GROMACS .gro file of C-alpha atoms in nm:
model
  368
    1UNK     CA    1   0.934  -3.978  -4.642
    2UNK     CA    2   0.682  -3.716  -4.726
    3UNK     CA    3   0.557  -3.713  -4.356
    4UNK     CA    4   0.960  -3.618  -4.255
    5UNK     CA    5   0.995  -3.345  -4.499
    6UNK     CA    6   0.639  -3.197  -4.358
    7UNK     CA    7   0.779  -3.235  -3.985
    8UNK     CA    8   1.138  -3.049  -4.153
    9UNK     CA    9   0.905  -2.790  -4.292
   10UNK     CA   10   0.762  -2.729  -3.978
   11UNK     CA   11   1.039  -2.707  -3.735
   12UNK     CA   12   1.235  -2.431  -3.981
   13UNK     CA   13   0.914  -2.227  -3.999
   14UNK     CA   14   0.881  -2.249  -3.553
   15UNK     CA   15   1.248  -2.206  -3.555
   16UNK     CA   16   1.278  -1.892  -3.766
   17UNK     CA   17   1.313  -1.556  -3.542
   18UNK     CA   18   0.968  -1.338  -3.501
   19UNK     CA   19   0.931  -0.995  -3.717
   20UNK     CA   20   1.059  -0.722  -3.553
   21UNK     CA   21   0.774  -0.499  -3.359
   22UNK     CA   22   0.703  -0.161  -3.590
   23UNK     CA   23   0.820   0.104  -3.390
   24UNK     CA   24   0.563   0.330  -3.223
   25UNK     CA   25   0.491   0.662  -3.412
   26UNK     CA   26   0.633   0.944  -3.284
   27UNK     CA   27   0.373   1.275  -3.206
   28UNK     CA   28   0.431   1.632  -3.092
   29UNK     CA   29   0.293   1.669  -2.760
   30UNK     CA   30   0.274   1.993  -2.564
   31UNK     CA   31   0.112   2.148  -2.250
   32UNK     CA   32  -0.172   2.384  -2.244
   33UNK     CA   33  -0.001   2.730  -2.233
   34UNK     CA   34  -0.170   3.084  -2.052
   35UNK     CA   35  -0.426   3.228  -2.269
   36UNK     CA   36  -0.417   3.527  -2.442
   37UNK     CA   37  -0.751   3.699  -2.269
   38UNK     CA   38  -0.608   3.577  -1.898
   39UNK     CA   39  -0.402   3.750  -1.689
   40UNK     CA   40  -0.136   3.443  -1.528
   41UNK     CA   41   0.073   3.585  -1.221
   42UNK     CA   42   0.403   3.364  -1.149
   43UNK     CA   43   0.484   3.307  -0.762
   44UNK     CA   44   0.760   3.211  -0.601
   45UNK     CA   45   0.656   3.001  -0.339
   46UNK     CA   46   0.842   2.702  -0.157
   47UNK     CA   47   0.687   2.305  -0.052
   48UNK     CA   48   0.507   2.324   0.278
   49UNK     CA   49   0.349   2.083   0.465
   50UNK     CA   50  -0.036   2.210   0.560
   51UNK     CA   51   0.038   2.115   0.952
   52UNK     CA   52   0.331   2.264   1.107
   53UNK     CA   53   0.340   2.226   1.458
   54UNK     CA   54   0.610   2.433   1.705
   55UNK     CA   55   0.660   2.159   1.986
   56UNK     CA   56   0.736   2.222   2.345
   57UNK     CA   57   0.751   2.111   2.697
   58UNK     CA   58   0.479   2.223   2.913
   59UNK     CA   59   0.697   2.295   3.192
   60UNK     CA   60   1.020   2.418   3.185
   61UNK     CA   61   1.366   2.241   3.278
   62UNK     CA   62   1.709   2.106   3.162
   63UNK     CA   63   1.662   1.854   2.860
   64UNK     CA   64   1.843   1.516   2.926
   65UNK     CA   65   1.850   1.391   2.626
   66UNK     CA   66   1.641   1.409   2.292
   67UNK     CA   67   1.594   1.112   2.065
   68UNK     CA   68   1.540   1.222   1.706
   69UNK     CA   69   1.711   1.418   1.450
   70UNK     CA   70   1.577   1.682   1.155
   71UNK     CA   71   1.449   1.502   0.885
   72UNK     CA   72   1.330   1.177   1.126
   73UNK     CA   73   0.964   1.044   1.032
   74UNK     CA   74   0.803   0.997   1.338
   75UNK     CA   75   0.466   0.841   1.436
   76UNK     CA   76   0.185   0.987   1.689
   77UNK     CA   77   0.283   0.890   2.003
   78UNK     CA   78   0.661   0.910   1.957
   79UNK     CA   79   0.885   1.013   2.254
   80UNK     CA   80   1.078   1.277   2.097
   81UNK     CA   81   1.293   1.419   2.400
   82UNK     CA   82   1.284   1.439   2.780
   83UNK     CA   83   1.337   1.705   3.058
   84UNK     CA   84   1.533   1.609   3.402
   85UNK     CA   85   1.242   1.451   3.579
   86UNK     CA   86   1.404   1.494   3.940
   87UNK     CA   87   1.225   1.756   4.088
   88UNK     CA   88   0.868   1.684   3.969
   89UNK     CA   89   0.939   1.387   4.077
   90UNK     CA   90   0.968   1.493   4.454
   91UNK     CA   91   0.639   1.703   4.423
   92UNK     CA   92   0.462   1.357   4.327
   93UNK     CA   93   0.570   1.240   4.626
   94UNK     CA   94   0.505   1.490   4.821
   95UNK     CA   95   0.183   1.531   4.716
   96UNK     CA   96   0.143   1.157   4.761
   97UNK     CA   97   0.231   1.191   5.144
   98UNK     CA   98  -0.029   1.473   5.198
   99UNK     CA   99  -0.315   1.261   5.054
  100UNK     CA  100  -0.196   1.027   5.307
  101UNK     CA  101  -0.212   1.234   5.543
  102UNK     CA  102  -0.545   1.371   5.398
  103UNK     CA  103  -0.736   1.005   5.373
  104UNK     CA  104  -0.574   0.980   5.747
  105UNK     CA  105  -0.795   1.285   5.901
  106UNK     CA  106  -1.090   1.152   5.650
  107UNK     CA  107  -1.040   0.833   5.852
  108UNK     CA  108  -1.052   0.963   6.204
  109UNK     CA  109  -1.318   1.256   6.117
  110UNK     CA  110  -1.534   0.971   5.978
  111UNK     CA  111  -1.501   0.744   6.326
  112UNK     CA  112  -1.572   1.065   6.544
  113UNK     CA  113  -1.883   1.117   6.386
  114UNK     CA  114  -2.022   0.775   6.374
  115UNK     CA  115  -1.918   0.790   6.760
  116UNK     CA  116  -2.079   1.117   6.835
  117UNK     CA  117  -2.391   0.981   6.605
  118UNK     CA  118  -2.439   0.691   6.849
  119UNK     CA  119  -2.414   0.890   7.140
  120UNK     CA  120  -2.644   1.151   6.993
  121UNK     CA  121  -2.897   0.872   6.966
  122UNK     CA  122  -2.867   0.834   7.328
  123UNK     CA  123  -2.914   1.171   7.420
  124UNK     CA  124  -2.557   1.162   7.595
  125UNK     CA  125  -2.423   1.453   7.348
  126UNK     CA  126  -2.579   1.743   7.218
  127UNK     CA  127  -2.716   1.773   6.874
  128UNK     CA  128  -2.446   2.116   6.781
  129UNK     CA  129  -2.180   1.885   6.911
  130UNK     CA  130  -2.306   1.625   6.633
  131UNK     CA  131  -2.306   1.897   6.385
  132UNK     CA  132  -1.944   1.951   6.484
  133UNK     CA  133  -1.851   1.655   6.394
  134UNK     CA  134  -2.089   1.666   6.075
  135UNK     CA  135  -1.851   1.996   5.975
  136UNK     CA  136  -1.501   1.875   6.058
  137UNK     CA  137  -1.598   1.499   5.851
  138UNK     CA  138  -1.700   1.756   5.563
  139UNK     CA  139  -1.389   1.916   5.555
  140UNK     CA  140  -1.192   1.617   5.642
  141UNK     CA  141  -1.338   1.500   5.275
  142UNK     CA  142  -1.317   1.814   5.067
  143UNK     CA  143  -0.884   1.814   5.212
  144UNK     CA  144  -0.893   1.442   5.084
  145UNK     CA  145  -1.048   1.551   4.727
  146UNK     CA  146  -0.824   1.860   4.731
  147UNK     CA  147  -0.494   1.657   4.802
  148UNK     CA  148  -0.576   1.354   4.541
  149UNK     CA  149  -0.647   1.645   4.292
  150UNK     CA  150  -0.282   1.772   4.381
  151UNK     CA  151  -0.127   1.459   4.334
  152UNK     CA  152  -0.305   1.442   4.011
  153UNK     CA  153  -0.185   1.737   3.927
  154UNK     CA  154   0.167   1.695   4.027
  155UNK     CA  155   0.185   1.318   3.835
  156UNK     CA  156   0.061   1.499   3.490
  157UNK     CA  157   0.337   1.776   3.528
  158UNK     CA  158   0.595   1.437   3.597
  159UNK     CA  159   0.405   1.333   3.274
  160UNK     CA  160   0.496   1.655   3.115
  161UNK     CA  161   0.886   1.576   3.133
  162UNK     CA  162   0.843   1.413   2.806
  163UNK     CA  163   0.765   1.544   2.446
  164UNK     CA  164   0.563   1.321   2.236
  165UNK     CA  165   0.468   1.377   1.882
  166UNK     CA  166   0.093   1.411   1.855
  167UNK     CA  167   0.082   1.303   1.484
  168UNK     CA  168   0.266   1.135   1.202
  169UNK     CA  169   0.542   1.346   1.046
  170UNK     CA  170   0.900   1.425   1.001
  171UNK     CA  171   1.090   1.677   1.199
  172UNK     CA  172   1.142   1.996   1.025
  173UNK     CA  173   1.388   2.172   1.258
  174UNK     CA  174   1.504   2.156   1.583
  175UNK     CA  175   1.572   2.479   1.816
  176UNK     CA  176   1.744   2.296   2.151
  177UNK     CA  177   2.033   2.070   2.252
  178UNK     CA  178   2.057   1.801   2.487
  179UNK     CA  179   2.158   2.011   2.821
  180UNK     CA  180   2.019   2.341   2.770
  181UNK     CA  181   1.758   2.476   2.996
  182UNK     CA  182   1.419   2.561   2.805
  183UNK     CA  183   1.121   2.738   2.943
  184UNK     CA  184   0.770   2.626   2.931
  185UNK     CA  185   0.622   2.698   2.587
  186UNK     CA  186   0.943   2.736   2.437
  187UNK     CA  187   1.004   2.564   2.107
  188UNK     CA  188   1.201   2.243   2.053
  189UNK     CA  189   1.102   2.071   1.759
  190UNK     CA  190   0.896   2.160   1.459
  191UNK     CA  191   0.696   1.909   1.330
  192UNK     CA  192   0.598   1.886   0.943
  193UNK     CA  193   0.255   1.708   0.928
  194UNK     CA  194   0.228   1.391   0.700
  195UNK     CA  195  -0.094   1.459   0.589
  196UNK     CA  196  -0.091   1.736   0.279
  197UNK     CA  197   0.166   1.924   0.094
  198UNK     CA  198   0.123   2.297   0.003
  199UNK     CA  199   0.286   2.557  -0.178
  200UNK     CA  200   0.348   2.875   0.043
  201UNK     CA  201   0.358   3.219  -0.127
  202UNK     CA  202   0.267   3.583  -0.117
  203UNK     CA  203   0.029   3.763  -0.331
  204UNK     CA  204   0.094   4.173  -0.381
  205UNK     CA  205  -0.127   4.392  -0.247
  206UNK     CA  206  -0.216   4.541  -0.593
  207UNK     CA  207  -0.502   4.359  -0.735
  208UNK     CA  208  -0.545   4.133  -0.427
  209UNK     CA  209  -0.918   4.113  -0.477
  210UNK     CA  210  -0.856   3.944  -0.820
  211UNK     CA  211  -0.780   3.632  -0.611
  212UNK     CA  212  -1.020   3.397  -0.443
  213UNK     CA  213  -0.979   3.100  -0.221
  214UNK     CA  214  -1.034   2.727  -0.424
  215UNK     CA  215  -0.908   2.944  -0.766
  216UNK     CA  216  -0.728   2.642  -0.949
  217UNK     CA  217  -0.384   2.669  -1.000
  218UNK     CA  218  -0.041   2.524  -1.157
  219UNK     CA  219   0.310   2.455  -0.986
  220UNK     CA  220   0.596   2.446  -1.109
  221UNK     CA  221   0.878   2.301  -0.927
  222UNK     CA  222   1.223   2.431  -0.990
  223UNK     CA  223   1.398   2.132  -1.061
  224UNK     CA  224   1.115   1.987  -1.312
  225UNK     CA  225   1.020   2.277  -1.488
  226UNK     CA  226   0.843   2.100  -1.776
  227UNK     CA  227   0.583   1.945  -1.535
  228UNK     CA  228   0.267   2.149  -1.438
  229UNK     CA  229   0.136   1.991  -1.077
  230UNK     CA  230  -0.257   2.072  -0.991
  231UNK     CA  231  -0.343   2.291  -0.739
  232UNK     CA  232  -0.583   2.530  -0.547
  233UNK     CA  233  -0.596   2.854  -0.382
  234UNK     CA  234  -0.675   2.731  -0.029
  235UNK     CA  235  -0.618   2.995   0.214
  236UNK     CA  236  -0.561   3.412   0.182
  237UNK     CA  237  -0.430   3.594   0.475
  238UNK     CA  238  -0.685   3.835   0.563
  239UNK     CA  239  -0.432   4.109   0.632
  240UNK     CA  240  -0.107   4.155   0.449
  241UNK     CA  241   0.225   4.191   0.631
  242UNK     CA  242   0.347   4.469   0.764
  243UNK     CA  243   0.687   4.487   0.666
  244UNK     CA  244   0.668   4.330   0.312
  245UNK     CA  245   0.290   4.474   0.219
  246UNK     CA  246   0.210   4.118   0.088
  247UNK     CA  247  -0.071   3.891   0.226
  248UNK     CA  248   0.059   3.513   0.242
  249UNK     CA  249  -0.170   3.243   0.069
  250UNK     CA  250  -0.138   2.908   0.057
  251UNK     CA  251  -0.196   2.652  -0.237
  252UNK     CA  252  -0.285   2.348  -0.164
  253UNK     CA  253  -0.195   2.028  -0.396
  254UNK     CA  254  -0.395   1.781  -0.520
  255UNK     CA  255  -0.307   1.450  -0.362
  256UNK     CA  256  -0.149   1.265  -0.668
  257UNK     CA  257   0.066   1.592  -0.647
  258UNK     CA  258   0.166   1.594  -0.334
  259UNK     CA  259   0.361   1.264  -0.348
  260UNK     CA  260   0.563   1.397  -0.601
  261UNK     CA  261   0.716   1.692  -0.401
  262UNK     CA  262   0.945   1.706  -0.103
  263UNK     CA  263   0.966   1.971   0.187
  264UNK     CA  264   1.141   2.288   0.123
  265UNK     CA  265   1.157   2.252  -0.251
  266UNK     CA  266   1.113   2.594  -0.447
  267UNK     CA  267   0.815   2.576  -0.703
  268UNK     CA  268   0.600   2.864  -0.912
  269UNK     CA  269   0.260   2.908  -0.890
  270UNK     CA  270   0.050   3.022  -1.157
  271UNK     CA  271  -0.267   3.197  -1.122
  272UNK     CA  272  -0.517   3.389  -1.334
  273UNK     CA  273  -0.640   3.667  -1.236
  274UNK     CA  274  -0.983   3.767  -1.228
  275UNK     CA  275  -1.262   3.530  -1.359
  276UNK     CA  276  -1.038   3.464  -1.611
  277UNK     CA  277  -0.889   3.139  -1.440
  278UNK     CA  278  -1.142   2.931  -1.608
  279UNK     CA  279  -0.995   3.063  -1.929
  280UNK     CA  280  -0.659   3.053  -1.840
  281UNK     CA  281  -0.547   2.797  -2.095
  282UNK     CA  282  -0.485   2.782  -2.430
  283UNK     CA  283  -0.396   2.545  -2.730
  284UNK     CA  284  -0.287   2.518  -3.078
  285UNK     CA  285  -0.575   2.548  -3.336
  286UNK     CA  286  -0.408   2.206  -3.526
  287UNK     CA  287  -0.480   2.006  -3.157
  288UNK     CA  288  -0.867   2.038  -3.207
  289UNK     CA  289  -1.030   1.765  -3.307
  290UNK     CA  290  -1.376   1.728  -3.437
  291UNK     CA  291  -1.506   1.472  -3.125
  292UNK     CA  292  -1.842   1.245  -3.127
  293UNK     CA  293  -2.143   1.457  -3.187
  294UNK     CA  294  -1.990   1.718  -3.376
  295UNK     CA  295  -1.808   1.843  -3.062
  296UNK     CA  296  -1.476   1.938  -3.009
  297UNK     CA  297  -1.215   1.737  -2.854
  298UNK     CA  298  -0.809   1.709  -2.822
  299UNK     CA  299  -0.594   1.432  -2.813
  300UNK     CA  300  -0.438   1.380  -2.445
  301UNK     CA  301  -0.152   1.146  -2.410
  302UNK     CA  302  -0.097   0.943  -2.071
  303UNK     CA  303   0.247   0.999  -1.980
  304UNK     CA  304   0.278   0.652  -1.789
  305UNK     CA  305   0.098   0.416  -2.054
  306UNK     CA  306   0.172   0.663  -2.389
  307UNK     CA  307  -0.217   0.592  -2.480
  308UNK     CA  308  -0.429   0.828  -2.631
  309UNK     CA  309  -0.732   0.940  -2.565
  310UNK     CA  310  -0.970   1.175  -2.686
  311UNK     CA  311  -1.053   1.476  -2.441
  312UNK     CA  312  -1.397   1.684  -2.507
  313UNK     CA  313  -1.307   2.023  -2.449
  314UNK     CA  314  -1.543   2.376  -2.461
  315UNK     CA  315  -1.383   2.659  -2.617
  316UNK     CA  316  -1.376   3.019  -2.635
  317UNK     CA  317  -1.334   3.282  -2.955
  318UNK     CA  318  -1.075   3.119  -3.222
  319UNK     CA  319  -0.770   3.311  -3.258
  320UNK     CA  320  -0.473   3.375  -3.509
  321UNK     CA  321  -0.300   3.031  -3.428
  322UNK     CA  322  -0.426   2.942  -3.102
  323UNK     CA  323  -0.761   2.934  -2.930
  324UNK     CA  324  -0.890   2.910  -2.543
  325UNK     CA  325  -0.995   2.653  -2.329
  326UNK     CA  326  -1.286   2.725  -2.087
  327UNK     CA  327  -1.316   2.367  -1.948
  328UNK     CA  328  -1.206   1.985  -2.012
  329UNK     CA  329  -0.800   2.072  -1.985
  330UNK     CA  330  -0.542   2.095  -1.681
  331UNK     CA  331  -0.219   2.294  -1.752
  332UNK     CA  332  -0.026   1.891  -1.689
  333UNK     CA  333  -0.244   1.776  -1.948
  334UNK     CA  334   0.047   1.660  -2.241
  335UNK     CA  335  -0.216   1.698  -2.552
  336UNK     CA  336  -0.061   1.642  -2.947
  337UNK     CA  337  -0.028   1.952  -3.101
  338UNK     CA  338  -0.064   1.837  -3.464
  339UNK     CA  339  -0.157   1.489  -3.670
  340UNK     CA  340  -0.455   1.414  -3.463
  341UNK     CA  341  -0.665   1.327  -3.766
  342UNK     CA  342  -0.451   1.023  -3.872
  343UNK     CA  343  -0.485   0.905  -3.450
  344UNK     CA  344  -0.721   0.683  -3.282
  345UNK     CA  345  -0.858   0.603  -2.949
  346UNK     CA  346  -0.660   0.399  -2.733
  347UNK     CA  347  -0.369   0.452  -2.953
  348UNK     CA  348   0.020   0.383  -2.863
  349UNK     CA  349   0.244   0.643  -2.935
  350UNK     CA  350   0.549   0.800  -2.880
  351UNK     CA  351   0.494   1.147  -2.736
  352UNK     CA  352   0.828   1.399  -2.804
  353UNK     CA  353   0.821   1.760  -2.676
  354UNK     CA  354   0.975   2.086  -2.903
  355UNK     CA  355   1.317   1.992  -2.865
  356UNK     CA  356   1.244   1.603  -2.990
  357UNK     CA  357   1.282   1.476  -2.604
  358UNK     CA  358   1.106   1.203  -2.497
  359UNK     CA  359   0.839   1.232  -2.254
  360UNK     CA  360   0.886   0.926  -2.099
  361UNK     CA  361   1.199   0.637  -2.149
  362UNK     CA  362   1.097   0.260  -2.242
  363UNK     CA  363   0.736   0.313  -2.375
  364UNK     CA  364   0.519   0.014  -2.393
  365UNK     CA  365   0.510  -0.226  -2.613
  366UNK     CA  366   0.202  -0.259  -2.819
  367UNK     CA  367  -0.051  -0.570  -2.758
  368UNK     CA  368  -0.067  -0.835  -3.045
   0.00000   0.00000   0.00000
């Protein structure tokens, strides 16, 4: 009897539901903002891709018929259109018939001399008439080179009929229609290079010297504007334009960056001016934390797994409310503006902007 109430016992206590999981407490998380002794610039600027090739036939002709559309991802390789290939196609063969006719008079050049060498050898000839035939065998051979280098030449511009992609990409735009007549050179296809994603804008010609190629900088697309991508300063026209008196730069994304964007969107850049782009940021004087060591340190939150984790950071002169960052922050860094003495490492949270929005929907449960 006793060992059936035990086994009772212990089916109601298996049976009875687990305690609900304490929800995850909630912080105030915010992103580095533009510090107070830094100059930030805002660009407008628009997704590029860092190859973008103008394709076009290398000879010019009607285009039969083209096989891709805008916005098509194509590989190297690719046959992206075609020209009418009729009359190359008769120079091939004509040029084929004159190397016939070519190795022909090789042929016969090559049996007069061997003739004229035997009768040479029997003193039946003279030796200029020998060199004769030494000459016209020559010439016979350099026609025979000349015409196989025609057809050559006539098979590659055949070859030339059709437009092939020479990387991976997608097709930007597209400047001719199946029937129209396009010269050599003349575009047909832009292609948008798979490889790299960049931000194009233009920089004024007042203070263009503050700027330097491989600054850092922060994008800003327009349709995510509370998301700071990672960027660079890759490239500074050396001249500026002549109608709009800007010189065009390029920033370059990093690569975790890049998949997040999409050609043609519109996007900000932010740059610092000066030296001051190493001091470009700035955070709330409750988000420092004393860190190991007696240094200082904030609390940055990983917007995929909500975990915390404690960022060493060098800063400048304290202000009012807010002080710099010279190094250990990026302006996408989500870091909790207040409460970081009651956190730990490794901690789950719930990270809420300003406006009490999450950062991110369906956090992560924590581990038992």
């Amino acid at each position: 009897m006793g060992l059936l109430l035990l086994a009772t016992l212990l089916l109601a206590a298996c049976s009875r539901p687990a305690p609900p999981q304490p929800p995850l407490p909630p912080v105030l998380v915010v992103h580095p903002e533009p510090g107070a002794g830094a100059e930030v610039a805002a660009f407008a600027g628009e997704v590029r891709a860092r190859e973008e090739s103008a394709l076009a036939f290398r000879v010019g002709g009607q285009l039969l018929r083209r096989y891709v559309e805008v916005g098509d991802a194509v590989r190297r390789g690719e046959l992206l259109a075609e020209l009418d290939p009729g009359d190359l196609r008769l120079q091939v063969q004509a040029a084929q018939a004159q190397q016939a006719a070519a190795d022909a008079e090789l042929a016969r050049a090559g049996a007069e001399r061997a003739r004229f060498a035997r009768l040479a050898r029997e003193q039946l000839v003279s030796r200029s008439a020998l060199d004769a035939q030494q000459a016209a065998y020559a010439a016979a051979a350099g026609q025979a080179k000349a015409a196989r280098a025609s057809l050559e030449v006539a098979r590659n511009q055949a070859a030339y009929t059709q437009l092939r992609a020479p990387r991976d990409g997608a097709i930007a735009t597209r400047q001719a229609e199946a029937g129209q007549v396009v010269a050599a050179g003349q575009p047909v296809f832009t292609l948008a290079g798979a490889a790299g994603r960049e931000v194009a804008i233009a920089l004024p010609e007042v203070g263009i010297r503050e700027f330097r190629v491989g600054q850092p900088a922060q994008v800003e697309l327009w349709n995510a504007p509370a998301q700071r991508l990672r960027g660079t300063l890759r490239e500074i026209a050396p001249a500026a334009d002549p109608q709009t008196r800007t010189y065009a730069a390029r920033v370059a994304l990093d690569d975790a960056a890049a998949a997040a964007v999409e050609l043609g969107q519109s996007a900000r850049v932010y740059l610092a001016g000066g030296d001051g782009a190493q001091a470009a940021l700035s955070v709330p004087l409750a988000a420092v934390q004393r860190g190991p060591g007696g240094t200082t340190a904030v609390w940055v939150v990983d917007p995929a797994s909500h975990r915390l984790r404690l960022a060493p950071v060098q800063l400048g002169a304290f202000g009012e409310d807010r002080v710099p960052v010279l190094r250990g922050l990026h302006g996408s860094d989500w870091i909790v503006a207040a409460g970081g003495h009651l956190l730990r490492e490794g901690q789950l949270v719930a990270p809420v902007d300003r406006a009490n929005r999450p950062i991110k929907q369906n956090p992560p449960k924590p581990a038992h």
